[in-house]
Short mmCIF file of N, CA and C in Angstrom, two decimals:
data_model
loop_
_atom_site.label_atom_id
_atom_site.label_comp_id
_atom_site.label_asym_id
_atom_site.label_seq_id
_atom_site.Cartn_x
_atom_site.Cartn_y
_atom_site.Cartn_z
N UNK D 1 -14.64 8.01 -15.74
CA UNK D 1 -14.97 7.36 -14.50
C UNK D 1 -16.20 6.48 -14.73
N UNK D 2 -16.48 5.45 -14.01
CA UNK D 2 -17.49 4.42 -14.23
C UNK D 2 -17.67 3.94 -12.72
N UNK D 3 -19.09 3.84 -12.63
CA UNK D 3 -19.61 3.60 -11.39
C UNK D 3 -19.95 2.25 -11.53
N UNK D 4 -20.11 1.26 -10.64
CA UNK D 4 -20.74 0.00 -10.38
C UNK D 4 -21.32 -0.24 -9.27
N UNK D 5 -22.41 -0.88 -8.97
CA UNK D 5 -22.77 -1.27 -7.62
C UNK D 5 -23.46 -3.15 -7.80
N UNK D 6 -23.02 -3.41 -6.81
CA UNK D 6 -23.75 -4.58 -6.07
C UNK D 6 -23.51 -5.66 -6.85
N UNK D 7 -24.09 -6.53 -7.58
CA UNK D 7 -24.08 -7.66 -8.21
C UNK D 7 -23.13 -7.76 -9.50
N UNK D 8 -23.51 -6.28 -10.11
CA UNK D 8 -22.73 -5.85 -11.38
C UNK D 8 -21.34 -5.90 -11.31
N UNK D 9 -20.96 -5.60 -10.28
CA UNK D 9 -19.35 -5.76 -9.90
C UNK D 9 -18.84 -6.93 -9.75
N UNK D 10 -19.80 -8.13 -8.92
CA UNK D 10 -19.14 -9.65 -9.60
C UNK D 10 -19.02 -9.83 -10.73
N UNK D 11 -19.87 -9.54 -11.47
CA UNK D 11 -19.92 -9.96 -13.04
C UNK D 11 -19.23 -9.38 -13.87
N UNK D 12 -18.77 -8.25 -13.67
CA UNK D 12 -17.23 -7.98 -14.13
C UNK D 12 -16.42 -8.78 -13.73
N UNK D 13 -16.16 -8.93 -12.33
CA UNK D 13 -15.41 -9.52 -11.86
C UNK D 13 -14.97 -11.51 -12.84
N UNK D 14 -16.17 -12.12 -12.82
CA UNK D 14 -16.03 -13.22 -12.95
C UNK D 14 -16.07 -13.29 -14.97
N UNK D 15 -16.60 -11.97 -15.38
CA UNK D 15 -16.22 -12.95 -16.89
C UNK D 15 -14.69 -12.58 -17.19
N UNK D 16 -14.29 -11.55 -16.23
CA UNK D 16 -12.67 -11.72 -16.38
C UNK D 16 -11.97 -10.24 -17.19
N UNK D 17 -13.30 -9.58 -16.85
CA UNK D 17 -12.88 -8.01 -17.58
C UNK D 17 -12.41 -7.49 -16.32
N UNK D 18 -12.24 -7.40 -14.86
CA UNK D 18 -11.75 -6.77 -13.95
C UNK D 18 -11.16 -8.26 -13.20
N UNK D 19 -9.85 -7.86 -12.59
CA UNK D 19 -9.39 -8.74 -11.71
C UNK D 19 -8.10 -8.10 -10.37
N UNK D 20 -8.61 -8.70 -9.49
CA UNK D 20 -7.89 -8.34 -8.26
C UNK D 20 -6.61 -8.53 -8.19
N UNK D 21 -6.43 -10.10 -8.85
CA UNK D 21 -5.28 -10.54 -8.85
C UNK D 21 -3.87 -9.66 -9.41
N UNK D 22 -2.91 -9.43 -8.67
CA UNK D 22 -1.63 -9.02 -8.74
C UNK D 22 -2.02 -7.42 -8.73
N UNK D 23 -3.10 -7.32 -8.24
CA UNK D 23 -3.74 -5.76 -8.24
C UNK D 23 -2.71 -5.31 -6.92
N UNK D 24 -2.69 -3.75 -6.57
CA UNK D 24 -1.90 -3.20 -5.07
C UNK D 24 -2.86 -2.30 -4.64
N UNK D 25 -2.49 -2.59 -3.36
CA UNK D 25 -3.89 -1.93 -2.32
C UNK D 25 -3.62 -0.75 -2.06
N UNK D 26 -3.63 0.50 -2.39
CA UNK D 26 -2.75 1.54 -1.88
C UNK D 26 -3.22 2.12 -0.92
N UNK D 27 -4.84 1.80 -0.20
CA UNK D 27 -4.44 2.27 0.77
C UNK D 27 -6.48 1.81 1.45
N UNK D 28 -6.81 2.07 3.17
CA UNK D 28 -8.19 1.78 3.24
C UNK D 28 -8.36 2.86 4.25
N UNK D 29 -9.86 3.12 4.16
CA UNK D 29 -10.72 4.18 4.90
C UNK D 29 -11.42 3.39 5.86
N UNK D 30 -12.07 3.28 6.50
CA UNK D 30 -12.55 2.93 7.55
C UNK D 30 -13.73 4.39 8.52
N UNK D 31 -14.70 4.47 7.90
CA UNK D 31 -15.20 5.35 8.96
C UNK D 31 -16.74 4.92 9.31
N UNK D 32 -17.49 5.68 10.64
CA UNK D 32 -18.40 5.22 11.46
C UNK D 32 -19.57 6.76 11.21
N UNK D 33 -20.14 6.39 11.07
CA UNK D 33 -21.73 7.46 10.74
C UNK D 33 -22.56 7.07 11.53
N UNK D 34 -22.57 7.47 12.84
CA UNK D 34 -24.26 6.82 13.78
C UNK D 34 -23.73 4.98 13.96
N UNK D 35 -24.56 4.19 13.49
CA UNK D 35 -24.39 2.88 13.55
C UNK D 35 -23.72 2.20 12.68
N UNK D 36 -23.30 3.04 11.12
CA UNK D 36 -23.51 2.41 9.98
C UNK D 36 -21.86 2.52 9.82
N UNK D 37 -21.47 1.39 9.83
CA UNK D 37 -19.74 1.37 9.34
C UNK D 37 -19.39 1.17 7.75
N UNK D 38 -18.56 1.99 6.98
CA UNK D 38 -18.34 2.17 6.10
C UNK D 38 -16.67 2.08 5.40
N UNK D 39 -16.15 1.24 4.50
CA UNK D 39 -14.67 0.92 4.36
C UNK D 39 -14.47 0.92 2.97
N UNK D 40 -13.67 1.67 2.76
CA UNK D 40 -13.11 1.89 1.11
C UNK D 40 -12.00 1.18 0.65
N UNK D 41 -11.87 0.57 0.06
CA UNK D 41 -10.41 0.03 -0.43
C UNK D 41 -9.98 0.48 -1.78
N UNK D 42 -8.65 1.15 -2.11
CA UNK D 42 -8.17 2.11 -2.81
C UNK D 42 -6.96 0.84 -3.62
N UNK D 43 -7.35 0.92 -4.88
CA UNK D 43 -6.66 -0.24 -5.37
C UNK D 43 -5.92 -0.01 -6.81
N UNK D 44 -4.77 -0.20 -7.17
CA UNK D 44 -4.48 0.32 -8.39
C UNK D 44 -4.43 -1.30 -9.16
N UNK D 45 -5.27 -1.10 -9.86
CA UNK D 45 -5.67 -2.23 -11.06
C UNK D 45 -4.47 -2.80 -11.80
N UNK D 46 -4.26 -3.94 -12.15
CA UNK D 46 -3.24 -4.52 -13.05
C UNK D 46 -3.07 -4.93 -14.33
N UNK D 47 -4.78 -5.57 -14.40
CA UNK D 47 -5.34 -6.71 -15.49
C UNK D 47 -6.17 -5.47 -15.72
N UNK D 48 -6.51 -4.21 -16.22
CA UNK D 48 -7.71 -3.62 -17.12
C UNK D 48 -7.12 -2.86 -17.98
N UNK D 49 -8.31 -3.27 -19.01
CA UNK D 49 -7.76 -2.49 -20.52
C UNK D 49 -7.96 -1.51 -20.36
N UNK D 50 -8.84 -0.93 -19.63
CA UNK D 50 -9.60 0.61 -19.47
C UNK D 50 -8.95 1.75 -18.29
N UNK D 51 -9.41 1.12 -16.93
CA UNK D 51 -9.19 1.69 -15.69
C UNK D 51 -8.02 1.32 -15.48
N UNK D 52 -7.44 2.04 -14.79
CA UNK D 52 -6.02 1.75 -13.78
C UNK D 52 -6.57 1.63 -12.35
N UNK D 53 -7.48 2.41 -12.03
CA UNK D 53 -7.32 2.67 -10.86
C UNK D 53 -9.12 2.41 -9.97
N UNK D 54 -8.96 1.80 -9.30
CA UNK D 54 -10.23 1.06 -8.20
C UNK D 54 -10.55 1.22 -7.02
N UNK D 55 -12.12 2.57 -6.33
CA UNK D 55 -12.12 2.16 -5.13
C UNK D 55 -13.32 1.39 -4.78
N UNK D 56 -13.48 0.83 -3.75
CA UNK D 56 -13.91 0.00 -3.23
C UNK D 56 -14.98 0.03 -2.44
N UNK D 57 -16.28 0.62 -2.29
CA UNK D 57 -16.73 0.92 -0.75
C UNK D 57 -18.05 0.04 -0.47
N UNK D 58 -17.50 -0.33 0.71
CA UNK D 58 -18.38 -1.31 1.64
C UNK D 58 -19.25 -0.57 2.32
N UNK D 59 -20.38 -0.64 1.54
CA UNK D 59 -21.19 -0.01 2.85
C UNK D 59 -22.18 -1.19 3.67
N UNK D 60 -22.76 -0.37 4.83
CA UNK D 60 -23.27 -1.26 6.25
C UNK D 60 -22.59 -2.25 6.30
N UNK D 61 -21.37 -2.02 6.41
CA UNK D 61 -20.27 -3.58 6.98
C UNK D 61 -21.08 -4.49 8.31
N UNK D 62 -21.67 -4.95 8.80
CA UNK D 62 -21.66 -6.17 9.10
C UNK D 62 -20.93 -6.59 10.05
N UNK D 63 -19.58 -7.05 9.47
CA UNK D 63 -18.43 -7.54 9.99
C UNK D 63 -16.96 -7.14 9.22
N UNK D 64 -16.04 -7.07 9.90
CA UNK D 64 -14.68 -7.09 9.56
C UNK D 64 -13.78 -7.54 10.23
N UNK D 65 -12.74 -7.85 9.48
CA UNK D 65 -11.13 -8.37 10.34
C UNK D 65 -10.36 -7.60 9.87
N UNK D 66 -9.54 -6.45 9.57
CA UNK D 66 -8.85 -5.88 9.15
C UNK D 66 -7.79 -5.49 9.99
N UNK D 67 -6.40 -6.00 9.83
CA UNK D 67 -5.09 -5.82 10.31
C UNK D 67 -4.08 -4.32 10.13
N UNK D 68 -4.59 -3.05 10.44
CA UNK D 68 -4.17 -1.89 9.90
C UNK D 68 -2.57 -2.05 9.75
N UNK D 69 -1.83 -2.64 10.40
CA UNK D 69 -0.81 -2.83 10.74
C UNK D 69 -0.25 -3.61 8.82
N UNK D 70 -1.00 -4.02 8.79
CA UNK D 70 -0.71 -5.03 7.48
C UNK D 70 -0.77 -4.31 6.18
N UNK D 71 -1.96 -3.34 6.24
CA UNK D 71 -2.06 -2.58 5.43
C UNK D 71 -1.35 -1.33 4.42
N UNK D 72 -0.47 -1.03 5.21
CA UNK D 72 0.89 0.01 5.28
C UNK D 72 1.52 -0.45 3.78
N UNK D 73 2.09 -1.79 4.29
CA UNK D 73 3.18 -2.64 3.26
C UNK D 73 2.65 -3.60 2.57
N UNK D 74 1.13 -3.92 1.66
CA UNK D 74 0.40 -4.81 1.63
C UNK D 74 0.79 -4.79 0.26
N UNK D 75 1.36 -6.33 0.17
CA UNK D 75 2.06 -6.61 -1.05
C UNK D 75 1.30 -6.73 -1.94
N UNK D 76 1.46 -7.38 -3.49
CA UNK D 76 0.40 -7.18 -4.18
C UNK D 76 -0.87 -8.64 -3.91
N UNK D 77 -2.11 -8.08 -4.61
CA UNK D 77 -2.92 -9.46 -4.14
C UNK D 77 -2.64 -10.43 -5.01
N UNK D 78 -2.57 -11.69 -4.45
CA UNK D 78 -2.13 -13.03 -4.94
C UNK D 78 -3.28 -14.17 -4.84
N UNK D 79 -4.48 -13.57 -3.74
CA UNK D 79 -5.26 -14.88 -3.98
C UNK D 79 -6.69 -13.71 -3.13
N UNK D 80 -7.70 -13.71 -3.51
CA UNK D 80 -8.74 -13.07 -3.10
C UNK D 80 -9.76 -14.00 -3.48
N UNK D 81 -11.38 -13.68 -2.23
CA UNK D 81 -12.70 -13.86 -2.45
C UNK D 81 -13.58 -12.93 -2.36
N UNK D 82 -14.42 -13.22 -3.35
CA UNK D 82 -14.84 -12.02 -3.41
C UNK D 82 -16.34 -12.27 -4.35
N UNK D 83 -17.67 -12.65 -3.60
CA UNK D 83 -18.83 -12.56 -3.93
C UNK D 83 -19.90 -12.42 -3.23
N UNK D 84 -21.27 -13.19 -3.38
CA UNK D 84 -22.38 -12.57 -2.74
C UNK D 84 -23.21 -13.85 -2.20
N UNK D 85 -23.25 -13.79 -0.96
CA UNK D 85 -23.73 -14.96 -0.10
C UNK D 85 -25.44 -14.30 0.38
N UNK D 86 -26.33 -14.79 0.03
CA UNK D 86 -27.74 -14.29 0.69
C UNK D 86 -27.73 -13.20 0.24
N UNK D 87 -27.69 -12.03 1.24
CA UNK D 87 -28.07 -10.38 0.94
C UNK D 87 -26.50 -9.59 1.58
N UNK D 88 -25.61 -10.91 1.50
CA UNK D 88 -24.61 -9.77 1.90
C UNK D 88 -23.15 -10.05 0.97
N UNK D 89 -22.27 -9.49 0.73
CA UNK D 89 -21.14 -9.23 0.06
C UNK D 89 -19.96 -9.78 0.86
N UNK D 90 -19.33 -10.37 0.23
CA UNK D 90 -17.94 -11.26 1.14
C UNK D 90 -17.02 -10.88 0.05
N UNK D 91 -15.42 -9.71 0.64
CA UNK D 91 -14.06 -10.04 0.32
C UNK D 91 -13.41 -10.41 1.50
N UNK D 92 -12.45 -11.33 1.09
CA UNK D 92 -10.99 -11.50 1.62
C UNK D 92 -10.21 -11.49 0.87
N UNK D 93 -9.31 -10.87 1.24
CA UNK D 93 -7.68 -10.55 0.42
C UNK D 93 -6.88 -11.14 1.03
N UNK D 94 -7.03 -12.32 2.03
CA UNK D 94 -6.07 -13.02 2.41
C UNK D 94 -6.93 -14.56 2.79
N UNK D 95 -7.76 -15.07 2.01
CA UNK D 95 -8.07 -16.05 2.13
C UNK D 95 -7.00 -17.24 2.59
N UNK D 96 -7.99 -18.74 3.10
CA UNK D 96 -7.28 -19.55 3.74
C UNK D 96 -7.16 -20.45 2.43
N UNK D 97 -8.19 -20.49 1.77
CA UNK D 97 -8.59 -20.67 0.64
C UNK D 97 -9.46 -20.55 -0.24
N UNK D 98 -9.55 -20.45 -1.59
CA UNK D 98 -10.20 -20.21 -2.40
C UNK D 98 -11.37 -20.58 -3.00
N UNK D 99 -12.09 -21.37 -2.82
CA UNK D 99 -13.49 -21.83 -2.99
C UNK D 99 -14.39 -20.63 -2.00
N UNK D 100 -15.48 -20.57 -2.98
CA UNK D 100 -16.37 -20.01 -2.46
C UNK D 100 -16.82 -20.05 -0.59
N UNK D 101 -16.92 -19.69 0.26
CA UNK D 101 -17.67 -19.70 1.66
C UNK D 101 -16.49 -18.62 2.12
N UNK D 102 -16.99 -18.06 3.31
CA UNK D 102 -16.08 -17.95 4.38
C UNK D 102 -15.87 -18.79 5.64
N UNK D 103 -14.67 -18.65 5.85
CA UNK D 103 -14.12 -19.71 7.12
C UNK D 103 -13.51 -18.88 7.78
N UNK D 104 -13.46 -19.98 9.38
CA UNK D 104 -12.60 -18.83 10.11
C UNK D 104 -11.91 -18.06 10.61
N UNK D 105 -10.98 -19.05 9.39
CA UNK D 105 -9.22 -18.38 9.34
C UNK D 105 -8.70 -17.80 8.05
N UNK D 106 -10.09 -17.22 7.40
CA UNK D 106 -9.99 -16.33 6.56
C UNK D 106 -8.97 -14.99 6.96
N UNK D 107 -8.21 -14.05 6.76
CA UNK D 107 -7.56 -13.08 7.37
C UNK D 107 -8.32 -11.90 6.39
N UNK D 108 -8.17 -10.70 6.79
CA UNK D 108 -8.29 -9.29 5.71
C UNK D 108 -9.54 -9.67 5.21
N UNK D 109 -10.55 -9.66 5.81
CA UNK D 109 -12.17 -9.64 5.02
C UNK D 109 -12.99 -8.51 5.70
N UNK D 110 -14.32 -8.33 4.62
CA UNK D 110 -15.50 -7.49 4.96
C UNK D 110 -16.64 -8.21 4.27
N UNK D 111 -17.58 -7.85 5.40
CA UNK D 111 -18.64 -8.56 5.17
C UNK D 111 -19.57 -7.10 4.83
N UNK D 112 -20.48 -6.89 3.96
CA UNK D 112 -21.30 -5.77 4.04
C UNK D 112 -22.69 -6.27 2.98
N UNK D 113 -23.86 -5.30 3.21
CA UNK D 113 -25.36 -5.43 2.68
C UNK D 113 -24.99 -4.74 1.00
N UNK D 114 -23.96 -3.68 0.95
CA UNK D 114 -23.86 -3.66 -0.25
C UNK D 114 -22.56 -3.31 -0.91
N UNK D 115 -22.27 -2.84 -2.02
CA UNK D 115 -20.53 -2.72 -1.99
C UNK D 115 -21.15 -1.62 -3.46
N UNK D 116 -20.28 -0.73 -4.10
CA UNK D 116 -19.65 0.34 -4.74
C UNK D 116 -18.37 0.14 -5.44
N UNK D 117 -18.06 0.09 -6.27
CA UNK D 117 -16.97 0.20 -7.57
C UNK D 117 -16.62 1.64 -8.25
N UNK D 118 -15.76 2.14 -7.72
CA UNK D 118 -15.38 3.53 -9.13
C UNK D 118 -14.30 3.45 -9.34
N UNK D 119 -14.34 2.94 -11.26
CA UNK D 119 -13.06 2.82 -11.70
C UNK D 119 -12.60 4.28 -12.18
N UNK D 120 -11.11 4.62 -12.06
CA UNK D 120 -10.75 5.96 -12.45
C UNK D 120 -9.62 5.44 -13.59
N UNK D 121 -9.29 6.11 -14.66
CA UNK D 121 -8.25 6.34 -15.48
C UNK D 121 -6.93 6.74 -14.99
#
C-alpha cells in the first residue's frame, strides 16, 4: 500500500506514472462530520505497473456536483481534470473540456483544500 497526499499526487499524475484515463470508478462515499464534507472515490486503475487499485479522498470539499444516479453504471473514464488552483484541488470526471480551469458546465467534479491517494495491489 502507498499513501500520497496533496501536490504529490499531481505529479504522479502528470509525469505519467498514474493515469485516470480508461480507469473504472467502482464506487463513491460521500460523508458529513460537523461542517466538514468528505468524498472518496474508489477506482480500479488501468495504466499502473504497480497498483491496481485507487482511493481517492477529498477532504473539506468546498464544493461538489455529483450525479449519484450516474454513478451506479459509470463507464470507464475517458477524459478527466484534475489539479491544483490556489489552495484548493479541482477533479472532474466529466469535463466540458480539457484545458486546465473549471467552467460551468463541467459535470461530476469536487472542489476540496486537500485530497489523499491510497494505492492498493
Amino acid at each position: 500500500m502507498r499513501i500520497l497526499e496533496g501536490s504529490e499526487i499531481l505529479i504522479m499524475f502528470s509525469t505519467g506514472e498514474y493515469s485516470l484515463l480508461h480507469s473504472r470508478l467502482r464506487g463513491v462515499s460521500i460523508s458529513k462530520k460537523e461542517e466538514q464534507v468528505t468524498i472518496d472515490l474508489f477506482i480500479d486503475l488501468l495504466y499502473s505497473k504497480y497498483e491496481q487499485q485507487m482511493s481517492l479522498r477529498f477532504i473539506d470539499v468546498s464544493d461538489y456536483s455529483l450525479n449519484e444516479d450516474n454513478w451506479t453504471n459509470f463507464p470507464s473514464i475517458e477524459k478527466y481534470k484534475f489539479y491544483k488552483n490556489y489552495n484548493e484541488f479541482y477533479i472532474s470526471l466529466n469535463p466540458e473540456v480539457t484545458f486546465a480551469g473549471s467552467i460551468a458546465t463541467d459535470q461530476e467534479y469536487i472542489r476540496s483544500k486537500n485530497v489523499k491517494a491510497t494505492l492498493m495491489k
